[in-house]
């Protein structure tokens, strides 16, 4: 019997791109005029991020432009996490992201621990 010739490799359907999450963090940071700002940071293996802010306890019409989802590239500089296009910076440790003040320093005082975004399992 003749042996079939030709391409015998099977072609798989294109796989939809699914970014690989390397870490995700969430917490509620203090807010001067609301119940808190629910903040979620997701870091992907390809150095991209998603940053979500949700202002709690405010009338939805008052949060127009405040609640946001931002995406872009992130980079680490020493232990400081920089998110492209996001003013907030963080220090990353094994279990949390610690939000820094506008000068890039750790927040001090009695509210300091409120600026931790805990790592999600």
GROMACS .gro file of C-alpha atoms in nm:
model
  121
    1UNK     CA    1   0.000   0.000   0.000
    2UNK     CA    2   0.128   0.348  -0.078
    3UNK     CA    3   0.247   0.560   0.213
    4UNK     CA    4   0.059   0.890   0.233
    5UNK     CA    5   0.281   1.191   0.191
    6UNK     CA    6   0.235   1.555   0.275
    7UNK     CA    7   0.184   1.765   0.582
    8UNK     CA    8   0.054   1.562   0.873
    9UNK     CA    9   0.079   1.835   1.139
   10UNK     CA   10  -0.251   1.947   1.281
   11UNK     CA   11  -0.323   2.316   1.289
   12UNK     CA   12  -0.491   2.440   1.604
   13UNK     CA   13  -0.734   2.726   1.609
   14UNK     CA   14  -0.574   3.056   1.710
   15UNK     CA   15  -0.577   3.091   2.086
   16UNK     CA   16  -0.733   3.410   2.218
   17UNK     CA   17  -0.476   3.612   2.411
   18UNK     CA   18  -0.518   3.562   2.783
   19UNK     CA   19  -0.274   3.770   2.986
   20UNK     CA   20  -0.102   3.581   3.266
   21UNK     CA   21  -0.164   3.743   3.603
   22UNK     CA   22   0.152   3.750   3.809
   23UNK     CA   23  -0.001   3.932   4.108
   24UNK     CA   24  -0.321   4.108   4.212
   25UNK     CA   25  -0.374   4.342   4.507
   26UNK     CA   26  -0.680   4.506   4.658
   27UNK     CA   27  -0.766   4.739   4.943
   28UNK     CA   28  -0.971   5.039   5.048
   29UNK     CA   29  -0.759   5.350   5.101
   30UNK     CA   30  -0.878   5.660   5.291
   31UNK     CA   31  -1.079   5.928   5.114
   32UNK     CA   32  -1.134   6.285   5.238
   33UNK     CA   33  -1.496   6.309   5.123
   34UNK     CA   34  -1.617   5.950   5.081
   35UNK     CA   35  -1.620   5.614   5.264
   36UNK     CA   36  -1.295   5.505   5.100
   37UNK     CA   37  -1.143   5.433   4.762
   38UNK     CA   38  -1.152   5.068   4.667
   39UNK     CA   39  -0.828   5.020   4.477
   40UNK     CA   40  -0.727   4.714   4.278
   41UNK     CA   41  -0.393   4.665   4.103
   42UNK     CA   42  -0.338   4.365   3.877
   43UNK     CA   43   0.010   4.301   3.740
   44UNK     CA   44   0.049   4.078   3.437
   45UNK     CA   45   0.352   3.870   3.338
   46UNK     CA   46   0.405   4.081   3.023
   47UNK     CA   47   0.472   4.395   3.234
   48UNK     CA   48   0.125   4.536   3.178
   49UNK     CA   49  -0.111   4.641   3.458
   50UNK     CA   50  -0.473   4.723   3.534
   51UNK     CA   51  -0.542   4.990   3.801
   52UNK     CA   52  -0.903   5.026   3.921
   53UNK     CA   53  -1.036   5.299   4.153
   54UNK     CA   54  -1.391   5.287   4.288
   55UNK     CA   55  -1.508   5.568   4.520
   56UNK     CA   56  -1.734   5.422   4.791
   57UNK     CA   57  -2.033   5.586   4.958
   58UNK     CA   58  -2.076   5.864   4.704
   59UNK     CA   59  -2.368   5.932   4.477
   60UNK     CA   60  -2.281   5.779   4.139
   61UNK     CA   61  -2.333   6.115   3.966
   62UNK     CA   62  -2.071   6.266   4.199
   63UNK     CA   63  -1.811   6.005   4.104
   64UNK     CA   64  -1.822   6.074   3.729
   65UNK     CA   65  -1.460   6.093   3.622
   66UNK     CA   66  -1.335   5.966   3.960
   67UNK     CA   67  -1.403   5.595   3.925
   68UNK     CA   68  -1.151   5.473   3.673
   69UNK     CA   69  -0.983   5.179   3.510
   70UNK     CA   70  -0.636   5.247   3.373
   71UNK     CA   71  -0.411   5.009   3.186
   72UNK     CA   72  -0.055   5.036   3.063
   73UNK     CA   73   0.296   4.914   3.130
   74UNK     CA   74   0.453   4.895   3.473
   75UNK     CA   75   0.812   4.902   3.582
   76UNK     CA   76   1.000   4.841   3.903
   77UNK     CA   77   1.264   5.090   4.014
   78UNK     CA   78   1.442   4.933   4.313
   79UNK     CA   79   1.141   4.823   4.523
   80UNK     CA   80   0.907   5.095   4.392
   81UNK     CA   81   0.632   5.004   4.147
   82UNK     CA   82   0.558   5.267   3.880
   83UNK     CA   83   0.236   5.238   3.678
   84UNK     CA   84   0.246   5.424   3.346
   85UNK     CA   85  -0.001   5.716   3.352
   86UNK     CA   86  -0.093   5.666   3.721
   87UNK     CA   87   0.027   5.925   3.974
   88UNK     CA   88   0.023   5.681   4.267
   89UNK     CA   89   0.334   5.472   4.335
   90UNK     CA   90   0.372   5.166   4.555
   91UNK     CA   91   0.637   4.964   4.735
   92UNK     CA   92   0.593   4.593   4.667
   93UNK     CA   93   0.659   4.332   4.933
   94UNK     CA   94   0.566   3.963   4.956
   95UNK     CA   95   0.211   4.017   5.079
   96UNK     CA   96   0.109   4.371   4.982
   97UNK     CA   97   0.153   4.687   4.783
   98UNK     CA   98   0.210   4.990   5.007
   99UNK     CA   99   0.083   5.314   4.858
  100UNK     CA  100   0.331   5.600   4.879
  101UNK     CA  101   0.267   5.971   4.924
  102UNK     CA  102   0.305   6.222   4.641
  103UNK     CA  103   0.678   6.258   4.716
  104UNK     CA  104   0.725   5.881   4.685
  105UNK     CA  105   0.772   5.826   5.059
  106UNK     CA  106   0.591   5.585   5.292
  107UNK     CA  107   0.282   5.738   5.449
  108UNK     CA  108   0.331   5.791   5.823
  109UNK     CA  109   0.093   5.825   6.117
  110UNK     CA  110  -0.218   5.649   6.234
  111UNK     CA  111  -0.359   5.603   5.883
  112UNK     CA  112  -0.039   5.447   5.743
  113UNK     CA  113  -0.169   5.089   5.761
  114UNK     CA  114  -0.481   5.192   5.565
  115UNK     CA  115  -0.264   5.238   5.255
  116UNK     CA  116  -0.183   4.867   5.218
  117UNK     CA  117  -0.332   4.675   4.925
  118UNK     CA  118  -0.329   4.310   5.026
  119UNK     CA  119  -0.216   4.047   4.780
  120UNK     CA  120  -0.506   3.833   4.659
  121UNK     CA  121  -0.458   3.458   4.667
   0.00000   0.00000   0.00000
